[in-house]
Every structure is written in C-alpha cells, then in structure tokens.
Amino acid sequence: MASCHSITKIEGELSGDPLDLKMFESTDWELNEPGEEDTTKFDVMAPTVVHPKQPDVVKSTHYESFQYTPFEVGIVRQFTFSSNLQRMSIIARTLGEDHFSLYVKGSPEMIASLCLSDTVPADFHEVLLRYTQHGYRVIALAWKMLPKMNYVKTQRVTRDQVENELEFLGLLVMENRLKPETAPVIRQLNQADIRTIMVTGDNMLTALSVARDCEMIGGNEKVILVDGYNPTNSAPATIKWMYADNTKIEPVAEMYTEVDSLDSSNTLIKIDEDNQKFHFALTGKSWAVIKQYFPDILPKLAVRGAVFARMSPEQKAQLVEVLQELGYYVGMCGDGANDCGALKTAHAGISLSEAEASVASPFTSKQPNIECVPTVIRSGRATLTTTFGIFKYMACYSLIQFTSVLILYWIQANLTDFGFLYIDLVVVVTLSITFSRTDAFDKLTRQQVPASLMSAQPILSLMLQTAIQVVFQVGAFLYIQTEPWFEAFVPNEEDDYASYEFATIFCISLFQYISLAIVFSKGHPFRKTIFSNKLFLGNIIIVVALSAWITIYPLPFMVDLLELRMPPYILFRVLIVIAGGINFLLSIITESFVLDGYIRKRIGEATENCIATKQYQYMVVEKEMVDDSEWPPVDQLTSDLTNLLRNESSGTANEAFTLTSDSKLQQGSIPETDADVNAFAVSPSSQPSFPTENLESSPVLKRVSLNDAHVHLDQSGFPAPSGEPPYTIADDLTLMEENLGFPEPRSPEPLLPGGDNIFEMQTSHEMTAL
C-alpha cells in the first residue's frame, strides 16, 4: 500500500491517481523522490523512497556493520498499470534486507489467477462477492520475493518474467461513495428521457450496486447478466442469460453457436411477463465473445444495456460506435487515459479532469463530477435552437427584401442606398447579434429540438412566414393606390426613387424585420424568454421606436437621407404602424401555436415510420423486443453469484491476455461514477463486517489484517541509534551492486524482545524477522 503506486511529487505536492493517493494517505507514510543532482551522479539512478512518518528502525539481516537501519523502502522499478493486464507492480527493496521484492495490485480475478493456489483462501470468492455486492471497490494485493536478482537485473527483467507464482496477501477495500451531485443529475437525465449507461473497468457487482444507488437502474427493474464464453474443443461459443438479484442470479437461458455459423437471429429468450422493464449487464469478456460470434445481438444489448463492466478502452469506443449506428446521439464522460478513445468517438465528450482525457474531449469540466452534463445538454439544445432561429431569420430577411425590390421593380423603382444601409446595419445586424445572447433554459425537458434544417417543420415555417410578409407588403402597395391623394411614381433618369410606393413598402418592411426577430427568438423549452436577454430587449425597443419615428413623423434630414415621400396624412402613417402590429401578431400565432403545436404533432405522426426506419434504428430494435414476448425464456432454477465469480476468474486465468479493464469506475455515455474513496483492508479468510454508521465518519483502520499477518506499530517512534553513521537505501543499493548478487537468505532469527519501542511482525509464513 505504501509502495505499489504511481504517485509522484509536483512542486512538493503528491500527485497521481485518486485511488493511489487515498491508499497511500491511509498508510501514514512519506514519499521522498531523488533530486536532479542525485540522478546525474555517475549515471546511477537513485530510487524513490517511502518510509513511515514516525521514526522507525529495523534490524539488518545481511550487513553486520549496521545492526539497526532506518525503516525505508526503495522503489527501484515500476511496471505501470495496464488496462489489458488489469494490474501494476513495482520492484522494491527494504533497507537492510538481502533481496528485492515484487509487490503487485490489480483486479481480484487477475491477481488470484497469478498467485499460488495454496495462498489464495478457499473463501476468496465469497468474501469478494460480499464486498462487491455492497458497492465497494476491491483491489487485490500480492507479493513475491526475488532472491536471485541483483540491481542490474531488476532494470532489465520484463514484467511477465516476474508477475507469476505470487503469494496472495489480501484485499484492499474502498468505498465508492457517490458524490451528492450524482443521483440528482441521473434523475434529471432520466426525467428528460435521456438514457444513462455505465461503462466501467470495475467489477460487475460493484458496478450494479452503484448503478442502483445512483438510480441509473430503478429499484423494481430487473437486470439480466449476459455471460459469454469462447468456443473450446468440446463446445461452441456460448452465452448464458441470468437474472441478477441481491444474492442470487437466476439462469434464463443458454445460447450456443458453431464457430462457422454466426447466425443468432433464431435464438429466443423469454422474460417474466409481470415486469417487462429489464436491463442487460455484461463484461468486456462477454462483449468480445458476442461481437465475434453473435453480432446480431449487439443492437439489442446496446438498446437495453445499462451496465458494461470490465471494459477495455477499445471496447468503450466500440460501444459508442454501436450506439451511434443505432441513431443515438452519444455523450461520454471520462477522467482517465483509458477513456480517450470513447471521448473522441462520442458526439460530445466531457473530460472530468485536466489530464489526458481533456486532450481528447471537446469539453473539460472544472469540477470532477457529472453536474456539468445537464448544462452541456441544455447549452447544446439552446445553441441548436439559436442556430435554427438565426438561419430562418436571415433567410426570411432576404426573402422579405427580395419581395420589396420585386414590387418596386414593377413600377421601375428600387430601395435607395441609405434605405438598404438602414435595414441592414441598424435593424438586421444589431438584432442578429443580440438575438443569440439568450441563455439556455434552466431545466431539461423531454421535448427534442429538430435535428435537421431540411426537416419539414423549419421549411414549413419559412414558407408560411414568408407568405405572411408578402401578403402584407402587396396589400399595403395596393391599398395606397386607392387613396385620393395618391400620385403614381414616374420613372426618371436621375434615379430619384422618392415616391409614396417606396415609403409605404419601406416603412412596413421595417416592422416585419423586427417581428420576425421576435418570432424566431423562441424561449421555452430550450431557451429562456427574450425578457431575460436585456440586450435583445433593449435593441427591440430602440429599433421599434426609430421605425415608428421614421414612419409617423420623420425629421426633415431623415426624409432627405432616406429619399422618402411620406403620405400627407398622419392617420395613414399610423395605419402602417398598426398593420405592422397585426403582422407581428399573425406571425407569432402561426409560429407558436400552429407550427410548434398542431402541425409539429401532425408532422411527427406522419413521418414517424420514415424517421424510425431511416434514422432512429434503436426505435425499431426496441419495438421488436417489446412485440416479442418470448424474448428472453425464464427458468425457475437459481444459481449462486459466487459461481459466476469463479467462472469469471477461471476465464481470466485461461485468457488473461484478452481481458482488459481500467482503474476508474465510470458512469457513462454520459458519466462516470462520481465517488470519494475511503480505503481500508480486509483479510479474505475472515468474515467481513460492514460498519453500521456512515463510513464518512469512520476512521481509516489502523490495524490491517492481511492473511494471518498482524502488525502492531507503536506511535512513539524510534530514535536512530547514537554513534552510528547515517545509513540510507542508496548506500545499501551501492553495496548490493558491488556484490553483483545475493547470498542465500538466512534462517529466520528469533524476534526481538517485545517492548515499547519495538516493531513486531508475527506471521504464519516463513519470513525474515525485522
């Protein structure tokens, strides 16, 4: 626990994996790294040293000149954590000892497969089951003496040469305490009809427990474990379907396929008709088997899958790709290097740390929890709504101005230069800029924003709104000609376009541009109302006031600049403003109540079959499972979960090179398990007892039981013996290198007499006394 980690010091602060940090902090030891000047002397690398914070000494078993030496452990070689191998290890040496030691930690199934069978307790799987079912994170610890290895060999040896025939020590158990933000976020996503999936490198039972705690799986919803087995000489590839319960799993069915026949479409599974809501859960090993031998089942597993455990980085990315092929828009949360592939593949990747994952994902959260997920979704929907609104506004603006020009061309007139500038710069540009300043709506809703500009609703909106504006412009053009004071425009060579027709078309079009900006600036359910956008609201007030001023009572310089010929009667000018108001009311009723209400519902019903088949394949898969009541058959037999763990462990031993995992528990396509970690250790040979009070208030255990070893440490400390020169781990390594080998280990010496200042270790294994 003090040495087998990847912790380093950066600017005097410990930095590394959160799991390693919690584990190391619980030991109450210190870590010292060599300075730059130490690593450059004669090209000899100085080791990282760990030692207790309280002074301590041990009796040397090899060097007679130093009877007592400081209790220090030097880390001389590190094999970093590998997802494919599910473990990490280090080669270290305790000061004063005559041999190096290998310390290994990793997934319990993998470590157990690498240990000598007589060192693994008989109740290993039962103890592991009890802890993982309660949602605890369990790491296995193992050790091996390296008696015939010198310092040079430690730097050249490969990990597969030493990571075998280990002695099993025990289990390191950590509580994956959900952060207070996690469950409310998952609940909010579920209420918004957004699927949440957990994809993790952790144990299956731990993942299931956390999934239920965070309400990713409902309390009354059943979980079917999908366990896949590779073909052997005597049997084809097999899939077993079993109900997962608190302490039992019920076998559902077995599926077989010949290696040469990958067709699984005729295989049926049956589920209890009293509860049609169920989820699938499977491991990375099963995923690999199904992907190779049962590819037709992958879509169903992706549609109903809730927990994917022991998944490798490649398998996470494969899951995201399958979901995307089914028509899902996938978001992924991750905080480690193992998540980079999935983060990059997903439509929206969110890194919960500023480490490697932040490089591969477009979003990085400053807070290490999933509270940012609803914010990203709400902001994305608001952005898409704003984009569609701006597109429709600019398209309608062009069509309105095109209509005005066509009408004036009919009488051989046109908009004046300053008329164009006023419309473009004062009205349209300012409204377009402030239009997008509206924030996202506060809550997620089930309603979904249109996914395509070329869908029926945006196109129909453009057509209807353009038709309304054309009707009002043509109506105003025809109506002014009926007035007794009207004088028709006479074309001239000076291009003087001042006329009653131009003034009427220009003034009423000003209100149309403003009206459409308000109509397309939609609020609920994706954006807040325009009243929350102070800039946009102030902009509307200013341009409405200016337009009304120009229409009703313009100043002489305005008339000259815009080349207007205003109608002689104020009443007619007011009538133009009223017509603009009626135009606005008709436009907003058409957009809000007709297009967003009745027509949207009818369009959805009319195109549902087309969209479901062409774009949203997951709907088709879901419908097939609902319609097929025989998928999947229920058997009344029951099987202990311990057997499943044993099968998983044996599968790991046979195919260790194919299994992968990562060191972070995740909640994903949207998010990883947000958990604070509390560490304590337990002996597999003992009966685990769970604290009745909240573990948050429980101290870290000071007495650690690892197999039959009991460690008693007096906290008063031990002063270094006086009169002896200081002795360090670097000195010890130098002497060992000069020896270029090690003598055979000595016979165990009798323990030193017990006392107030004595560190005692009593063990059933044959170990050198310290």
PDB file of N, CA and C in Angstrom, residues 123-180:
ATOM      1  N   ASP A 123     -12.280 -19.230   0.734  1.00  0.00           N
ATOM      2  CA  ASP A 123     -13.487 -18.400   0.680  1.00  0.00           C
ATOM      3  C   ASP A 123     -13.235 -17.078  -0.051  1.00  0.00           C
ATOM      4  N   PHE A 124     -12.254 -17.063  -0.942  1.00  0.00           N
ATOM      5  CA  PHE A 124     -11.913 -15.834  -1.680  1.00  0.00           C
ATOM      6  C   PHE A 124     -13.121 -15.266  -2.413  1.00  0.00           C
ATOM      7  N   HIS A 125     -13.813 -16.094  -3.192  1.00  0.00           N
ATOM      8  CA  HIS A 125     -14.926 -15.609  -3.998  1.00  0.00           C
ATOM      9  C   HIS A 125     -16.104 -15.170  -3.134  1.00  0.00           C
ATOM     10  N   GLU A 126     -16.347 -15.871  -2.028  1.00  0.00           N
ATOM     11  CA  GLU A 126     -17.453 -15.483  -1.154  1.00  0.00           C
ATOM     12  C   GLU A 126     -17.213 -14.111  -0.535  1.00  0.00           C
ATOM     13  N   VAL A 127     -15.973 -13.897  -0.065  1.00  0.00           N
ATOM     14  CA  VAL A 127     -15.642 -12.598   0.537  1.00  0.00           C
ATOM     15  C   VAL A 127     -15.706 -11.486  -0.508  1.00  0.00           C
ATOM     16  N   LEU A 128     -15.146 -11.746  -1.685  1.00  0.00           N
ATOM     17  CA  LEU A 128     -15.191 -10.754  -2.763  1.00  0.00           C
ATOM     18  C   LEU A 128     -16.623 -10.422  -3.133  1.00  0.00           C
ATOM     19  N   LEU A 129     -17.482 -11.441  -3.166  1.00  0.00           N
ATOM     20  CA  LEU A 129     -18.884 -11.232  -3.515  1.00  0.00           C
ATOM     21  C   LEU A 129     -19.576 -10.318  -2.511  1.00  0.00           C
ATOM     22  N   ARG A 130     -19.315 -10.548  -1.228  1.00  0.00           N
ATOM     23  CA  ARG A 130     -19.995  -9.751  -0.203  1.00  0.00           C
ATOM     24  C   ARG A 130     -19.645  -8.271  -0.311  1.00  0.00           C
ATOM     25  N   TYR A 131     -18.391  -7.987  -0.624  1.00  0.00           N
ATOM     26  CA  TYR A 131     -17.988  -6.586  -0.713  1.00  0.00           C
ATOM     27  C   TYR A 131     -18.463  -5.934  -2.011  1.00  0.00           C
ATOM     28  N   THR A 132     -18.313  -6.625  -3.116  1.00  0.00           N
ATOM     29  CA  THR A 132     -18.703  -6.018  -4.396  1.00  0.00           C
ATOM     30  C   THR A 132     -20.207  -5.815  -4.476  1.00  0.00           C
ATOM     31  N   GLN A 133     -20.999  -6.692  -3.846  1.00  0.00           N
ATOM     32  CA  GLN A 133     -22.444  -6.516  -3.863  1.00  0.00           C
ATOM     33  C   GLN A 133     -22.874  -5.258  -3.129  1.00  0.00           C
ATOM     34  N   HIS A 134     -22.092  -4.833  -2.163  1.00  0.00           N
ATOM     35  CA  HIS A 134     -22.403  -3.614  -1.423  1.00  0.00           C
ATOM     36  C   HIS A 134     -21.780  -2.375  -2.052  1.00  0.00           C
ATOM     37  N   GLY A 135     -21.246  -2.525  -3.241  1.00  0.00           N
ATOM     38  CA  GLY A 135     -20.750  -1.367  -3.967  1.00  0.00           C
ATOM     39  C   GLY A 135     -19.342  -0.956  -3.626  1.00  0.00           C
ATOM     40  N   TYR A 136     -18.589  -1.802  -2.934  1.00  0.00           N
ATOM     41  CA  TYR A 136     -17.225  -1.433  -2.582  1.00  0.00           C
ATOM     42  C   TYR A 136     -16.274  -1.723  -3.736  1.00  0.00           C
ATOM     43  N   ARG A 137     -15.260  -0.890  -3.853  1.00  0.00           N
ATOM     44  CA  ARG A 137     -14.208  -1.096  -4.841  1.00  0.00           C
ATOM     45  C   ARG A 137     -13.159  -2.003  -4.215  1.00  0.00           C
ATOM     46  N   VAL A 138     -12.856  -3.123  -4.847  1.00  0.00           N
ATOM     47  CA  VAL A 138     -11.963  -4.123  -4.260  1.00  0.00           C
ATOM     48  C   VAL A 138     -10.733  -4.295  -5.148  1.00  0.00           C
ATOM     49  N   ILE A 139      -9.573  -4.157  -4.538  1.00  0.00           N
ATOM     50  CA  ILE A 139      -8.294  -4.361  -5.213  1.00  0.00           C
ATOM     51  C   ILE A 139      -7.546  -5.470  -4.477  1.00  0.00           C
ATOM     52  N   ALA A 140      -6.963  -6.385  -5.225  1.00  0.00           N
ATOM     53  CA  ALA A 140      -6.207  -7.474  -4.612  1.00  0.00           C
ATOM     54  C   ALA A 140      -4.729  -7.111  -4.529  1.00  0.00           C
ATOM     55  N   LEU A 141      -4.046  -7.611  -3.483  1.00  0.00           N
ATOM     56  CA  LEU A 141      -2.633  -7.348  -3.242  1.00  0.00           C
ATOM     57  C   LEU A 141      -1.869  -8.669  -3.211  1.00  0.00           C
ATOM     58  N   ALA A 142      -0.694  -8.674  -3.795  1.00  0.00           N
ATOM     59  CA  ALA A 142       0.141  -9.889  -3.803  1.00  0.00           C
ATOM     60  C   ALA A 142       1.606  -9.497  -3.705  1.00  0.00           C
ATOM     61  N   TRP A 143       2.444 -10.498  -3.419  1.00  0.00           N
ATOM     62  CA  TRP A 143       3.869 -10.242  -3.130  1.00  0.00           C
ATOM     63  C   TRP A 143       4.690 -11.439  -3.582  1.00  0.00           C
ATOM     64  N   LYS A 144       5.966 -11.158  -3.870  1.00  0.00           N
ATOM     65  CA  LYS A 144       6.871 -12.234  -4.259  1.00  0.00           C
ATOM     66  C   LYS A 144       8.296 -11.822  -3.927  1.00  0.00           C
ATOM     67  N   MET A 145       9.053 -12.727  -3.351  1.00  0.00           N
ATOM     68  CA  MET A 145      10.465 -12.470  -3.076  1.00  0.00           C
ATOM     69  C   MET A 145      11.278 -12.771  -4.335  1.00  0.00           C
ATOM     70  N   LEU A 146      12.278 -11.898  -4.595  1.00  0.00           N
ATOM     71  CA  LEU A 146      13.167 -12.082  -5.740  1.00  0.00           C
ATOM     72  C   LEU A 146      14.582 -12.310  -5.209  1.00  0.00           C
ATOM     73  N   PRO A 147      14.896 -13.524  -4.730  1.00  0.00           N
ATOM     74  CA  PRO A 147      16.173 -13.754  -4.018  1.00  0.00           C
ATOM     75  C   PRO A 147      17.392 -13.771  -4.913  1.00  0.00           C
ATOM     76  N   LYS A 148      17.260 -14.122  -6.168  1.00  0.00           N
ATOM     77  CA  LYS A 148      18.417 -14.276  -7.042  1.00  0.00           C
ATOM     78  C   LYS A 148      18.468 -13.191  -8.098  1.00  0.00           C
ATOM     79  N   MET A 149      18.213 -11.998  -7.715  1.00  0.00           N
ATOM     80  CA  MET A 149      18.187 -10.902  -8.674  1.00  0.00           C
ATOM     81  C   MET A 149      18.955  -9.722  -8.098  1.00  0.00           C
ATOM     82  N   ASN A 150      19.887  -9.179  -8.883  1.00  0.00           N
ATOM     83  CA  ASN A 150      20.619  -8.000  -8.448  1.00  0.00           C
ATOM     84  C   ASN A 150      20.015  -6.750  -9.078  1.00  0.00           C
ATOM     85  N   TYR A 151      20.635  -5.604  -8.779  1.00  0.00           N
ATOM     86  CA  TYR A 151      20.066  -4.329  -9.228  1.00  0.00           C
ATOM     87  C   TYR A 151      20.044  -4.224 -10.744  1.00  0.00           C
ATOM     88  N   VAL A 152      21.101  -4.721 -11.392  1.00  0.00           N
ATOM     89  CA  VAL A 152      21.151  -4.640 -12.851  1.00  0.00           C
ATOM     90  C   VAL A 152      20.025  -5.448 -13.479  1.00  0.00           C
ATOM     91  N   LYS A 153      19.787  -6.642 -12.939  1.00  0.00           N
ATOM     92  CA  LYS A 153      18.736  -7.482 -13.492  1.00  0.00           C
ATOM     93  C   LYS A 153      17.354  -6.877 -13.295  1.00  0.00           C
ATOM     94  N   THR A 154      17.160  -6.150 -12.202  1.00  0.00           N
ATOM     95  CA  THR A 154      15.836  -5.544 -11.976  1.00  0.00           C
ATOM     96  C   THR A 154      15.498  -4.526 -13.045  1.00  0.00           C
ATOM     97  N   GLN A 155      16.527  -3.915 -13.643  1.00  0.00           N
ATOM     98  CA  GLN A 155      16.272  -2.920 -14.676  1.00  0.00           C
ATOM     99  C   GLN A 155      16.083  -3.546 -16.059  1.00  0.00           C
ATOM    100  N   ARG A 156      16.384  -4.825 -16.181  1.00  0.00           N
ATOM    101  CA  ARG A 156      16.294  -5.482 -17.488  1.00  0.00           C
ATOM    102  C   ARG A 156      15.161  -6.502 -17.559  1.00  0.00           C
ATOM    103  N   VAL A 157      14.687  -6.969 -16.438  1.00  0.00           N
ATOM    104  CA  VAL A 157      13.684  -8.016 -16.428  1.00  0.00           C
ATOM    105  C   VAL A 157      12.353  -7.474 -16.969  1.00  0.00           C
ATOM    106  N   THR A 158      11.596  -8.322 -17.627  1.00  0.00           N
ATOM    107  CA  THR A 158      10.261  -7.954 -18.112  1.00  0.00           C
ATOM    108  C   THR A 158       9.225  -8.383 -17.078  1.00  0.00           C
ATOM    109  N   ARG A 159       8.061  -7.742 -17.142  1.00  0.00           N
ATOM    110  CA  ARG A 159       7.067  -7.991 -16.107  1.00  0.00           C
ATOM    111  C   ARG A 159       6.497  -9.404 -16.180  1.00  0.00           C
ATOM    112  N   ASP A 160       6.415  -9.978 -17.371  1.00  0.00           N
ATOM    113  CA  ASP A 160       5.860 -11.325 -17.459  1.00  0.00           C
ATOM    114  C   ASP A 160       6.807 -12.375 -16.879  1.00  0.00           C
ATOM    115  N   GLN A 161       8.072 -12.005 -16.683  1.00  0.00           N
ATOM    116  CA  GLN A 161       9.026 -12.925 -16.079  1.00  0.00           C
ATOM    117  C   GLN A 161       8.882 -12.987 -14.563  1.00  0.00           C
ATOM    118  N   VAL A 162       8.359 -11.934 -13.979  1.00  0.00           N
ATOM    119  CA  VAL A 162       8.290 -11.880 -12.511  1.00  0.00           C
ATOM    120  C   VAL A 162       6.852 -11.910 -11.990  1.00  0.00           C
ATOM    121  N   GLU A 163       5.878 -11.501 -12.793  1.00  0.00           N
ATOM    122  CA  GLU A 163       4.490 -11.451 -12.323  1.00  0.00           C
ATOM    123  C   GLU A 163       3.835 -12.828 -12.450  1.00  0.00           C
ATOM    124  N   ASN A 164       4.313 -13.765 -11.675  1.00  0.00           N
ATOM    125  CA  ASN A 164       3.766 -15.119 -11.656  1.00  0.00           C
ATOM    126  C   ASN A 164       4.168 -15.778 -10.348  1.00  0.00           C
ATOM    127  N   GLU A 165       3.435 -16.835  -9.986  1.00  0.00           N
ATOM    128  CA  GLU A 165       3.703 -17.573  -8.752  1.00  0.00           C
ATOM    129  C   GLU A 165       3.792 -16.626  -7.558  1.00  0.00           C
ATOM    130  N   LEU A 166       2.826 -15.725  -7.473  1.00  0.00           N
ATOM    131  CA  LEU A 166       2.800 -14.744  -6.386  1.00  0.00           C
ATOM    132  C   LEU A 166       2.189 -15.341  -5.127  1.00  0.00           C
ATOM    133  N   GLU A 167       2.455 -14.680  -4.005  1.00  0.00           N
ATOM    134  CA  GLU A 167       1.802 -15.028  -2.748  1.00  0.00           C
ATOM    135  C   GLU A 167       0.681 -14.034  -2.495  1.00  0.00           C
ATOM    136  N   PHE A 168      -0.532 -14.550  -2.401  1.00  0.00           N
ATOM    137  CA  PHE A 168      -1.685 -13.675  -2.190  1.00  0.00           C
ATOM    138  C   PHE A 168      -1.641 -13.103  -0.778  1.00  0.00           C
ATOM    139  N   LEU A 169      -1.812 -11.785  -0.652  1.00  0.00           N
ATOM    140  CA  LEU A 169      -1.766 -11.116   0.647  1.00  0.00           C
ATOM    141  C   LEU A 169      -3.152 -10.794   1.180  1.00  0.00           C
ATOM    142  N   GLY A 170      -3.991 -10.177   0.365  1.00  0.00           N
ATOM    143  CA  GLY A 170      -5.301  -9.784   0.861  1.00  0.00           C
ATOM    144  C   GLY A 170      -6.011  -8.867  -0.111  1.00  0.00           C
ATOM    145  N   LEU A 171      -7.092  -8.261   0.370  1.00  0.00           N
ATOM    146  CA  LEU A 171      -7.921  -7.373  -0.443  1.00  0.00           C
ATOM    147  C   LEU A 171      -7.890  -5.967   0.135  1.00  0.00           C
ATOM    148  N   LEU A 172      -7.753  -5.000  -0.723  1.00  0.00           N
ATOM    149  CA  LEU A 172      -7.875  -3.605  -0.336  1.00  0.00           C
ATOM    150  C   LEU A 172      -9.275  -3.148  -0.738  1.00  0.00           C
ATOM    151  N   VAL A 173     -10.061  -2.752   0.237  1.00  0.00           N
ATOM    152  CA  VAL A 173     -11.474  -2.431   0.004  1.00  0.00           C
ATOM    153  C   VAL A 173     -11.686  -0.939   0.168  1.00  0.00           C
ATOM    154  N   MET A 174     -12.291  -0.319  -0.838  1.00  0.00           N
ATOM    155  CA  MET A 174     -12.572   1.116  -0.808  1.00  0.00           C
ATOM    156  C   MET A 174     -14.045   1.363  -1.058  1.00  0.00           C
ATOM    157  N   GLU A 175     -14.556   2.363  -0.415  1.00  0.00           N
ATOM    158  CA  GLU A 175     -15.960   2.707  -0.598  1.00  0.00           C
ATOM    159  C   GLU A 175     -16.098   3.711  -1.730  1.00  0.00           C
ATOM    160  N   ASN A 176     -16.882   3.347  -2.750  1.00  0.00           N
ATOM    161  CA  ASN A 176     -17.179   4.278  -3.833  1.00  0.00           C
ATOM    162  C   ASN A 176     -18.389   5.111  -3.428  1.00  0.00           C
ATOM    163  N   ARG A 177     -18.143   6.102  -2.618  1.00  0.00           N
ATOM    164  CA  ARG A 177     -19.250   6.920  -2.122  1.00  0.00           C
ATOM    165  C   ARG A 177     -19.687   7.893  -3.210  1.00  0.00           C
ATOM    166  N   LEU A 178     -20.951   7.815  -3.552  1.00  0.00           N
ATOM    167  CA  LEU A 178     -21.465   8.714  -4.576  1.00  0.00           C
ATOM    168  C   LEU A 178     -21.402  10.152  -4.091  1.00  0.00           C
ATOM    169  N   LYS A 179     -20.976  11.026  -4.953  1.00  0.00           N
ATOM    170  CA  LYS A 179     -20.991  12.438  -4.624  1.00  0.00           C
ATOM    171  C   LYS A 179     -22.433  12.929  -4.598  1.00  0.00           C
ATOM    172  N   PRO A 180     -22.720  13.939  -3.815  1.00  0.00           N
ATOM    173  CA  PRO A 180     -24.124  14.378  -3.679  1.00  0.00           C
ATOM    174  C   PRO A 180     -24.738  14.844  -4.989  1.00  0.00           C
TER     175      PRO A 180
END
